[in-house]
Amino acid sequence: MAETIKINLPEGQVEVVPKGTTPLALLQKLNSRLSEQAVVAKTNGDVIDLDAPLERDTDLRFLTTDDPEGLFVFRHSSAHLLAAAVLELFPEVKLGIGPPTEQGFFYEFQREQAFTPEDLEKIEKKMAELRDADLPNRRRWLPRAEAMKLYRDQQQLFKCELVEEKSQGDQVSFYTTGEFIDFCLGPHIPSTGRIRAFKLLNVSGAYWKGVEGNPQLQRIYGTAFPSQAQLDDFLHKLEEAKRRDHRRLGPELGLFSVEEEAGPGLVFWHPKGGIVRHLMENWLRDELLRRGYQLVYTPHAMRIDLWKTSGHLDYYRENMFPAMEGEHVAYQLKPMNCPGHILIYKAGLRSYRELPLRLAELGTVYRYERGGVIHGLLRVRGFTQDDAHIFCTPDQIEAEIAACVDFAFAVLKTFGFEGYEVELSVRDPAHPQNYAGKIEDWDRAEAALAGTLERLKIPFKRMLGEAVFYGPKIDVKLIDAIGRPWQLTTVQFDFNLPERFNLHYIGPDGAQHRPVMVHRALLGSVERFFGILIEHYAGAFPVWLAPIQVAVLPVSEKAADYARQVYERLRAGGFRVELDSRNEKLQAKIRDAQLQKIPFMLVCGKKEAEAGTVSVRSRSKGDLGPRPLADFEAELAGLVASRAPHE
Ligand SMILES: [Zn+2]
Ligand SMILES: [Zn+2]
């Protein structure tokens, strides 16, 4: 009798099958609805091919493209399909790597000529042919020497390098898709026929292994989905994201720029961005004062010893600008505001009566982000955090956390965001050596954070092992107009810095006690938040934030005086107005105001001048007809006062 093995399937089902049975055979035996959908199987924590023989008793689960791991494999196989097509069309190319990515996949090729959009079309056609041929993806093992010879004969030298570095043991794993063969650890979907919907998106240059100075390769990026509807949806979102890209809108709308002459990741706020920042910061400062914070300002450069005490030189050095040599001592540009606020706390003897002490600063910090990760306003080298540090007693923690969370929600509401996600990052008790502070403190802080969220009925995800080494934290992500999450608010406990800086307060018992410290930033950074706002509104800011709220458009020279009066009156009323007195056709003026996303255009002609009215056009609703200027003014004032997200 053949040897049998026991397979534990989900929901308690157990199957006894001959040793060497493949997941695919098992699927057929079970006659499961998954037969059509499964792309790979997962056993004992490993994702494996559906035709990999099972050799021992094990658990087994079938993955479809609905599982992130299944989708990942599906896209990895799509990358192989791409390489197979490219090799058929351009047999001279040299292959680099071809992994799946967050949103799709890419494959690297070395080729003298650049791939053109027409090339991509041809490649897509060839991919479709190979897909329709439903070629199986088969695993094959080759002895190491044979593997090297195979690639040497084909002059695939990058692949030789990969085999040398990455293969383990004497046998080297390959996958074949029709004629195409690739050094690859897999796993893969059973055959190309499943790749129903795919699209090549773009080509970009990359150094081999990402190392500058290495040969230049071309990366062809694409994405793939199990259905056309899913692909269409993805492509639509991609278009929307492009339309909203703050890196394009920033210069187009005169909001900000990054100047190569000054350096990467350093932001210049132009007048129209400057006014939005002024409004954001004013709202924030007023709220801080109203909520019992005190505003402070701290220096941008401080002695390097301070950063030794804080631990930044040990734990954070790679993110810091190099130190500046002074006459006798070195100074450090600040990457964080915490040590500055701590020095203010330490400047006097603190009593429990002063706690909680909430020190807030719109503090500009500098971090040496690597060139490759700098991105518009989202990852920069100089930025202003809306930072605060709360020094409190352990029994004040809960109330402070609740207040921070409430403040965070006020930010979301004020700036017009509805959706959010909350994450609670806690320590991994299996690795106590990774965390500073006493276990009791951690238990208490984690319970306080979770308890507060539960009491406020805020749903949250618990992120095990995601806490920073000095304490647990709450993160709030906002969801923008097209469903993308953005990390925003963070509220972090800290048991470490009060210890390092030896902070005290005098308790009611007259003795010295250690305060607890909370770091919190609501917007995160003003720059980043501005970038998110631009994308959320696609540059069409709500009336209260719009750099220009009204464009006054005289129809002709004859209406110029009246238009100027309208302009002056709105200006005097405290509104941000622009008078377009250029010698242009009205249509051109409307088009330009529309492109600048100005909420209202007031058309002033002879008729309006005689009646004392304005013809109102809205950027979103078009022509709204004439009305008395006073009525329009009142309506505008209402929109500003209520901070309405849409007019
Ligand atoms: Zn591969
Ligand atoms: Zn801090």
XYZ file of C-alpha atoms and ligand atoms in Angstrom:
649
model
C 0.000 0.000 0.000
C 1.244 3.470 -0.882
C 2.332 5.651 1.987
C -0.310 8.245 2.944
C -0.128 11.706 4.533
C -2.684 13.737 6.455
C -3.602 17.207 5.164
C -5.352 19.623 7.534
C -7.544 21.964 5.544
C -9.245 25.124 6.861
C -12.359 24.712 8.991
C -11.206 21.434 10.481
C -11.430 19.336 7.302
C -8.844 16.534 7.157
C -7.887 14.645 3.993
C -5.743 11.498 3.853
C -3.971 11.271 0.498
C -1.015 9.383 -1.016
C 2.351 10.931 -0.278
C 3.438 13.169 -3.168
C -0.092 14.404 -3.921
C -0.061 17.968 -5.270
C -2.360 20.736 -4.007
C -3.831 20.822 -7.520
C -4.737 17.112 -7.409
C -6.269 17.651 -4.002
C -8.347 20.543 -5.366
C -9.639 18.314 -8.149
C -10.422 15.553 -5.685
C -12.318 18.013 -3.462
C -14.107 19.376 -6.507
C -13.853 22.736 -4.747
C -15.120 26.026 -6.153
C -11.530 27.133 -5.566
C -10.306 24.937 -8.466
C -10.796 27.839 -10.839
C -9.570 30.573 -8.526
C -6.678 29.174 -6.513
C -3.307 30.453 -7.738
C -0.973 28.980 -5.102
C -1.182 27.107 -1.814
C 0.140 27.938 1.631
C 1.510 25.270 3.904
C 3.451 25.594 7.108
C 3.907 29.337 6.489
C 5.312 28.842 2.954
C 3.575 29.753 -0.268
C 4.056 26.917 -2.781
C 3.164 26.019 -6.368
C -0.084 24.155 -6.902
C 1.878 21.345 -8.547
C 4.476 20.989 -5.767
C 4.196 17.482 -4.278
C 3.278 17.304 -0.585
C 5.651 14.985 1.237
C 4.483 15.004 4.853
C 1.522 15.674 7.160
C 0.773 19.360 7.029
C -1.789 22.139 7.072
C -2.832 23.525 3.700
C -4.761 26.541 2.495
C -5.451 27.621 -1.068
C -4.764 31.253 -1.959
C -6.611 33.255 -4.609
C -5.799 36.721 -5.926
C -8.045 38.051 -3.139
C -5.257 37.116 -0.704
C -2.440 39.690 -0.788
C 0.092 36.836 -1.032
C -1.846 35.277 -3.893
C -2.021 38.576 -5.760
C 1.717 39.038 -5.222
C 2.477 35.673 -6.878
C -0.007 36.437 -9.669
C 1.925 39.636 -10.433
C 5.280 37.934 -10.157
C 4.049 35.525 -12.856
C 2.922 38.567 -14.856
C 6.502 39.883 -14.691
C 7.690 36.575 -16.153
C 5.082 36.903 -18.916
C 6.478 40.365 -19.677
C 10.057 39.074 -19.883
C 8.965 36.168 -22.085
C 7.283 38.600 -24.497
C 10.227 41.020 -24.528
C 12.706 38.206 -25.268
C 10.627 37.031 -28.226
C 10.487 40.527 -29.705
C 13.958 41.724 -28.716
C 16.129 38.596 -28.336
C 19.248 40.731 -27.788
C 18.133 42.211 -24.440
C 19.912 41.311 -21.224
C 17.706 40.495 -18.260
C 17.925 42.006 -14.778
C 15.397 41.259 -12.037
C 11.608 41.093 -12.306
C 9.731 41.186 -9.000
C 6.130 42.026 -8.074
C 5.596 45.434 -6.411
C 2.924 47.067 -4.232
C 0.850 47.983 -7.263
C 1.994 45.595 -9.989
C 5.374 44.408 -11.209
C 8.411 45.365 -13.231
C 11.153 43.643 -15.174
C 14.589 45.108 -15.931
C 16.201 44.958 -19.354
C 19.478 46.175 -20.747
C 19.051 47.360 -24.315
C 20.873 50.007 -26.320
C 17.758 51.759 -27.621
C 15.163 53.095 -25.233
C 11.805 51.296 -25.235
C 9.222 53.563 -26.904
C 5.462 53.702 -26.273
C 5.077 51.811 -29.583
C 7.406 49.099 -28.237
C 5.235 48.798 -25.135
C 2.163 48.305 -27.337
C 3.924 45.559 -29.268
C 5.020 43.916 -26.029
C 1.473 44.032 -24.666
C 0.224 42.316 -27.831
C 2.843 39.609 -27.515
C 1.980 39.159 -23.837
C -1.657 38.680 -24.802
C -0.639 36.015 -27.345
C 1.400 34.133 -24.755
C -1.436 34.517 -22.258
C -3.938 33.092 -24.731
C -1.621 30.135 -25.358
C -2.118 29.335 -21.651
C 1.526 28.330 -21.183
C 2.232 26.401 -17.989
C 4.715 27.832 -15.475
C 6.908 24.862 -14.572
C 9.622 24.588 -11.995
C 12.908 22.998 -13.066
C 16.090 22.281 -11.149
C 19.492 22.551 -12.817
C 22.882 21.675 -11.356
C 24.749 24.868 -10.553
C 27.420 24.399 -13.227
C 24.752 23.805 -15.850
C 22.817 26.872 -14.713
C 25.905 29.069 -15.066
C 26.660 27.599 -18.491
C 23.083 28.204 -19.645
C 23.296 31.897 -18.805
C 26.870 32.256 -20.049
C 25.910 30.760 -23.419
C 23.030 33.212 -23.644
C 25.354 36.031 -22.513
C 22.946 36.860 -19.709
C 25.673 38.158 -17.419
C 23.406 39.845 -14.873
C 21.666 36.512 -14.407
C 25.037 34.767 -13.962
C 25.756 37.235 -11.199
C 22.396 36.507 -9.551
C 22.875 32.736 -9.709
C 26.314 33.117 -8.151
C 25.030 35.298 -5.330
C 21.579 33.975 -4.621
C 21.425 30.260 -5.389
C 21.753 27.900 -2.460
C 23.068 24.375 -2.757
C 24.020 22.443 -5.862
C 20.643 22.566 -7.524
C 19.410 25.876 -8.893
C 15.704 26.662 -9.174
C 14.320 27.827 -12.533
C 10.871 28.433 -13.912
C 9.891 27.959 -17.534
C 7.020 29.635 -19.334
C 6.987 28.186 -22.845
C 10.395 29.006 -24.338
C 11.248 31.394 -21.541
C 13.395 30.206 -18.676
C 14.245 32.258 -15.592
C 16.344 31.754 -12.477
C 13.647 32.143 -9.849
C 12.665 30.768 -6.475
C 8.947 31.133 -7.263
C 6.272 30.220 -6.544
C 4.121 30.914 -9.613
C 0.544 30.578 -10.780
C -0.123 27.363 -12.768
C -0.312 28.954 -16.234
C -0.384 32.259 -18.107
C -4.067 31.934 -19.045
C -5.120 33.357 -15.681
C -3.596 36.763 -16.365
C -6.829 38.138 -17.779
C -6.120 41.861 -17.502
C -2.763 43.613 -17.575
C -1.299 46.919 -18.677
C 2.245 48.203 -19.135
C 2.463 51.587 -17.475
C 5.866 53.168 -18.023
C 9.591 52.742 -18.480
C 12.221 54.232 -16.201
C 15.963 53.998 -15.883
C 17.592 52.129 -13.004
C 21.145 51.191 -12.156
C 21.834 47.473 -11.872
C 21.178 46.560 -8.230
C 20.299 50.227 -7.617
C 23.963 51.135 -7.289
C 25.091 54.338 -8.972
C 27.900 53.696 -11.448
C 26.599 50.195 -12.303
C 25.250 49.574 -15.839
C 21.971 51.328 -16.707
C 18.908 49.138 -17.203
C 15.393 50.007 -18.337
C 12.588 48.998 -16.012
C 9.270 48.315 -17.676
C 6.518 48.745 -15.100
C 3.107 47.179 -15.426
C 0.192 45.927 -13.440
C -2.124 42.942 -13.690
C -5.506 41.932 -12.303
C -7.648 38.819 -12.521
C -10.425 40.827 -14.223
C -10.751 43.749 -16.632
C -13.127 45.566 -14.248
C -10.467 45.584 -11.518
C -7.832 46.827 -13.958
C -10.139 49.602 -15.201
C -10.811 50.685 -11.655
C -7.091 50.776 -10.892
C -6.302 52.766 -14.057
C -9.051 55.237 -13.223
C -7.608 55.790 -9.749
C -4.164 56.192 -11.274
C -5.484 58.920 -13.603
C -7.162 60.632 -10.653
C -3.939 60.490 -8.655
C -2.053 62.036 -11.588
C -4.618 64.793 -11.905
C -4.182 65.533 -8.204
C -0.392 65.216 -8.039
C 0.741 68.039 -5.750
C 4.183 68.124 -7.389
C 2.554 69.315 -10.617
C -0.211 71.439 -9.047
C 2.204 73.215 -6.687
C 4.084 75.154 -9.377
C 1.006 75.395 -11.672
C -1.051 77.148 -9.002
C 1.846 79.214 -7.664
C 1.807 77.400 -4.306
C 5.365 76.149 -3.819
C 8.470 74.983 -5.593
C 11.654 73.073 -4.956
C 14.725 74.773 -6.404
C 17.621 72.642 -7.542
C 19.880 75.621 -6.904
C 19.039 75.424 -3.195
C 19.055 71.651 -2.924
C 16.639 68.724 -3.041
C 13.898 68.333 -0.437
C 13.922 72.004 0.558
C 10.618 73.745 0.017
C 9.963 77.305 -1.151
C 6.489 78.510 -0.232
C 5.309 80.997 -2.862
C 2.789 83.736 -1.965
C -0.290 81.641 -2.740
C 1.029 78.704 -0.700
C 2.165 81.170 1.952
C -1.368 82.430 2.551
C -2.731 78.880 2.911
C 0.011 78.127 5.422
C -0.758 81.329 7.315
C -4.429 80.267 7.602
C -3.570 76.695 8.616
C -1.126 77.859 11.262
C -3.455 80.537 12.609
C -6.241 78.030 13.087
C -3.813 75.702 14.786
C -2.302 78.301 17.142
C -5.742 79.505 18.220
C -6.814 75.919 18.904
C -3.603 75.188 20.843
C -4.157 78.160 23.142
C -7.834 77.324 23.553
C -6.898 73.747 24.520
C -4.415 74.709 27.207
C -1.144 74.465 25.310
C 1.597 77.067 25.676
C 3.537 78.247 22.637
C 7.326 78.082 22.705
C 10.162 78.652 20.249
C 13.479 76.810 20.377
C 16.768 77.253 18.467
C 17.439 75.496 15.161
C 20.989 74.500 16.066
C 22.111 73.286 19.467
C 25.268 71.825 20.964
C 26.044 68.325 19.863
C 26.274 67.066 23.478
C 22.564 67.636 23.844
C 21.961 65.106 21.062
C 24.228 62.634 22.843
C 22.132 62.920 25.990
C 18.895 62.534 24.036
C 20.185 59.416 22.299
C 19.710 60.871 18.805
C 23.412 60.561 18.008
C 23.201 56.838 18.746
C 19.817 55.977 17.284
C 19.082 58.648 14.715
C 22.395 59.804 13.309
C 21.830 58.590 9.744
C 18.803 60.887 9.464
C 20.692 63.952 10.704
C 22.615 66.578 8.774
C 26.343 66.446 9.547
C 27.402 68.459 12.607
C 28.695 72.036 12.220
C 32.064 72.754 13.755
C 31.974 75.847 15.960
C 35.029 77.499 17.519
C 35.312 75.099 20.419
C 32.247 72.918 20.181
C 30.184 71.285 17.439
C 26.574 72.226 16.826
C 23.795 70.105 15.405
C 20.889 71.186 13.225
C 17.822 69.847 15.000
C 16.074 66.779 13.556
C 13.441 66.904 16.314
C 12.060 69.417 18.775
C 11.906 67.182 21.849
C 15.245 68.064 23.486
C 14.470 71.786 23.141
C 11.176 71.422 24.966
C 12.812 69.283 27.615
C 15.334 72.051 28.306
C 12.430 74.456 28.860
C 10.865 71.970 31.277
C 14.175 71.614 33.101
C 14.797 75.352 33.305
C 12.811 75.543 36.529
C 11.820 73.398 39.475
C 8.472 71.887 38.484
C 5.614 71.204 40.852
C 2.751 68.778 40.320
C 0.532 71.865 40.294
C 2.002 72.897 36.912
C 1.206 69.539 35.298
C 0.125 68.704 32.720
C 2.549 71.104 31.051
C 1.817 71.230 27.333
C 4.555 72.896 25.283
C 3.761 73.432 21.611
C 5.887 74.705 18.775
C 5.588 74.983 15.036
C 9.153 73.770 15.014
C 11.227 73.585 11.854
C 13.481 70.523 11.766
C 16.007 69.160 9.293
C 16.465 65.520 8.407
C 18.924 64.143 5.951
C 16.591 62.006 3.814
C 18.396 59.960 1.138
C 18.128 61.414 -2.375
C 16.079 58.477 -3.632
C 13.223 58.843 -1.140
C 12.701 62.603 -1.394
C 9.224 63.167 -2.789
C 7.467 66.512 -3.354
C 6.164 67.825 -0.033
C 5.757 64.353 1.454
C 9.402 63.443 2.098
C 11.607 66.512 2.459
C 14.802 67.564 4.214
C 13.467 70.636 5.974
C 9.965 70.856 7.412
C 7.884 72.382 10.167
C 6.236 70.016 12.610
C 3.179 71.052 14.580
C 4.898 69.507 17.534
C 4.000 69.399 21.199
C 5.304 67.656 24.281
C 3.077 67.025 27.235
C 4.712 66.459 30.610
C 2.281 64.878 33.040
C 1.821 62.567 35.996
C 0.973 58.913 35.312
C -2.637 59.378 36.391
C -3.138 62.237 33.943
C -2.304 60.041 30.954
C -5.831 58.971 30.035
C -7.278 62.470 29.971
C -4.328 63.777 27.931
C -4.660 60.990 25.363
C -8.391 61.604 25.028
C -7.698 65.312 24.500
C -5.073 64.582 21.836
C -7.442 62.269 19.978
C -10.216 64.865 20.166
C -7.831 67.489 18.791
C -6.844 65.156 15.951
C -10.485 64.721 14.972
C -11.000 68.479 15.058
C -8.171 68.755 12.496
C -9.823 66.176 10.217
C -13.196 67.910 10.417
C -11.882 71.432 9.954
C -9.871 70.583 6.874
C -12.678 68.600 5.265
C -11.749 64.946 5.748
C -14.355 62.349 6.610
C -12.666 58.966 6.616
C -9.911 57.830 8.972
C -8.136 54.747 10.324
C -6.640 54.453 13.773
C -3.754 52.166 14.731
C -2.519 51.383 18.210
C 1.114 50.260 18.131
C 2.116 48.160 21.118
C 5.259 46.261 22.098
C 5.904 42.646 21.290
C 6.157 41.033 24.748
C 8.275 38.242 23.202
C 11.145 40.728 22.709
C 11.411 42.798 25.910
C 15.027 43.709 25.095
C 13.795 45.959 22.257
C 12.059 48.391 24.591
C 13.165 50.997 27.120
C 11.314 51.445 30.401
C 9.648 49.278 33.022
C 7.088 46.593 32.134
C 4.531 48.154 34.535
C 4.858 51.503 32.753
C 4.295 49.854 29.394
C 1.297 47.892 30.633
C -0.216 51.002 32.095
C 0.415 53.150 29.014
C -0.874 50.544 26.571
C -3.968 50.008 28.667
C -4.509 53.773 28.870
C -4.260 54.177 25.087
C -6.536 51.222 24.301
C -8.974 52.164 27.076
C -9.248 55.732 25.817
C -9.963 54.639 22.240
C -12.560 52.148 23.458
C -14.227 54.711 25.693
C -14.398 57.165 22.780
C -15.822 54.319 20.640
C -13.117 54.770 18.031
C -12.409 51.569 16.115
C -8.686 50.778 15.912
C -6.246 48.169 14.695
C -3.763 46.782 17.229
C -0.274 46.634 15.707
C 1.776 44.114 17.676
C 5.484 44.946 17.822
C 5.032 48.269 16.009
C 5.680 50.452 19.069
C 8.812 52.619 19.031
C 11.485 51.567 21.484
C 10.608 54.328 23.938
C 6.847 53.787 24.168
C 3.507 52.780 22.604
C 1.693 55.118 20.200
C -1.555 55.924 18.449
C -1.486 56.809 14.750
C -4.381 58.373 12.891
C -4.474 58.049 9.122
C -6.877 60.126 7.116
C -8.617 58.845 3.992
C -8.632 61.346 1.143
C -11.196 62.079 -1.569
C -10.116 59.088 -3.671
C -9.770 56.617 -0.835
C -6.033 56.805 -0.177
C -4.858 56.608 3.434
C -2.267 59.140 4.645
C -0.401 58.909 7.930
C -1.163 62.069 9.874
C -1.443 62.322 13.621
C 0.814 60.480 16.002
C 0.560 60.414 19.785
C 3.543 58.686 21.398
C 4.386 57.804 24.937
C 7.931 58.163 26.105
C 9.503 56.501 29.142
C 12.971 57.048 27.817
C 13.696 60.774 27.553
C 12.419 61.721 31.054
C 14.929 59.127 32.305
C 17.821 60.264 30.091
C 17.351 63.927 30.994
C 16.578 63.102 34.618
C 13.292 65.037 34.696
C 11.436 65.568 37.961
C 8.487 67.218 39.495
C 7.777 67.753 43.151
C 4.693 65.771 44.150
C 2.090 66.614 46.804
C 4.248 64.518 49.157
C 7.141 66.942 48.707
C 9.264 64.246 47.064
C 10.700 64.113 43.549
C 8.818 62.087 40.925
C 9.467 61.227 37.307
C 6.966 62.770 34.860
C 5.620 60.904 31.836
C 6.163 62.524 28.475
C 3.897 62.437 25.432
C 5.105 63.514 21.979
C 2.339 64.430 19.625
C 1.997 65.979 16.189
C -1.419 66.420 14.598
C -0.752 67.577 11.047
C 2.574 65.769 11.169
C 4.342 68.488 9.254
C 2.919 71.612 7.701
C 4.582 70.745 4.373
C 3.274 67.216 4.247
C -0.200 68.243 5.331
C -0.223 70.903 2.621
C 0.705 68.237 0.049
C -2.178 66.043 1.257
C -4.590 69.005 1.146
C -3.584 69.830 -2.424
C -4.211 66.230 -3.507
C -7.435 65.856 -1.521
C -8.951 68.966 -3.124
C -7.062 68.576 -6.435
C -5.886 72.156 -5.839
C -9.453 73.532 -5.555
C -9.214 74.626 -1.911
C -12.380 75.380 0.072
C -13.296 79.065 0.091
C -11.856 79.744 3.548
C -8.436 78.385 2.483
C -8.366 79.432 -1.184
C -5.384 81.725 -1.882
C -7.666 83.869 -4.095
C -11.354 83.634 -3.239
C -12.802 85.881 -5.923
C -11.690 87.026 -9.375
C -13.346 90.224 -10.567
C -13.627 90.175 -14.367
C -14.529 93.418 -16.160
C -16.196 92.645 -19.494
C -14.643 95.643 -21.221
C -12.811 98.901 -20.666
C -16.201 100.571 -20.108
C -16.878 98.502 -17.009
C -13.351 98.980 -15.631
C -14.284 101.598 -13.035
C -17.201 99.593 -11.685
C -15.101 96.426 -11.547
C -12.458 98.300 -9.578
C -15.093 99.473 -7.087
C -16.292 95.872 -6.619
C -12.709 94.740 -6.135
C -11.925 97.493 -3.602
C -15.074 96.799 -1.617
C -14.401 93.057 -1.316
C -10.796 93.735 -0.393
C -11.887 96.167 2.292
C -14.270 93.445 3.525
C -11.249 91.219 4.214
C -11.597 88.898 1.229
C -8.789 87.749 -1.043
C -9.639 89.216 -4.431
C -7.944 89.563 -7.780
C -8.886 92.119 -10.455
C -8.255 90.849 -13.979
C -7.938 94.126 -15.864
C -5.977 92.618 -18.746
C -7.066 93.560 -22.209
C -8.393 90.031 -22.866
C -11.709 88.548 -23.952
C -14.035 87.611 -21.085
C -13.858 83.934 -22.110
C -10.077 83.960 -21.708
C -10.351 85.585 -18.271
C -12.893 82.990 -17.158
C -10.724 80.169 -18.454
C -7.658 81.442 -16.585
C -9.555 81.935 -13.323
C -10.972 78.442 -13.729
C -7.475 77.018 -14.280
C -6.321 78.784 -11.124
C -9.271 77.083 -9.363
C -10.579 80.388 -7.952
C -13.921 79.596 -6.243
C -15.892 82.604 -7.606
C -15.669 84.836 -10.646
C -17.633 88.085 -10.702
C -18.421 89.261 -14.200
C -18.885 93.050 -14.303
C -20.314 94.658 -17.455
C -22.367 97.736 -18.268
C -25.622 96.072 -17.127
C -24.176 95.107 -13.762
C -22.662 98.586 -13.310
C -26.042 100.224 -13.812
C -27.876 97.835 -11.488
C -25.135 97.621 -8.824
C -25.026 93.825 -9.229
C -22.423 91.203 -10.120
C -22.863 88.138 -12.328
C -21.542 85.255 -10.272
C -19.756 82.231 -11.751
C -18.704 79.338 -9.576
C -15.675 77.184 -10.495
C -17.721 74.068 -9.747
C -21.281 75.025 -10.747
C -20.756 77.472 -13.615
C -22.995 80.505 -14.144
C -25.100 81.371 -11.087
C -26.624 84.566 -12.518
C -26.649 88.190 -11.322
C -27.254 89.327 -7.762
C -26.655 92.433 -5.643
C -23.027 92.679 -4.528
C -24.109 92.843 -0.880
C -25.855 89.463 -1.196
C -22.790 87.846 -2.681
C -20.630 89.335 0.048
C -22.860 87.898 2.759
C -22.813 84.465 1.132
C -19.023 84.559 0.862
C -18.662 85.613 4.487
C -20.861 82.670 5.480
C -18.697 80.164 3.584
C -15.533 81.532 5.190
C -16.931 81.611 8.711
C -18.265 78.040 8.530
C -15.067 76.758 6.868
C -17.338 74.876 4.470
C -15.342 72.174 2.636
C -17.257 72.858 -0.600
C -18.981 75.975 -1.864
Zn 10.752 35.290 -10.863
Zn 9.144 64.702 20.395
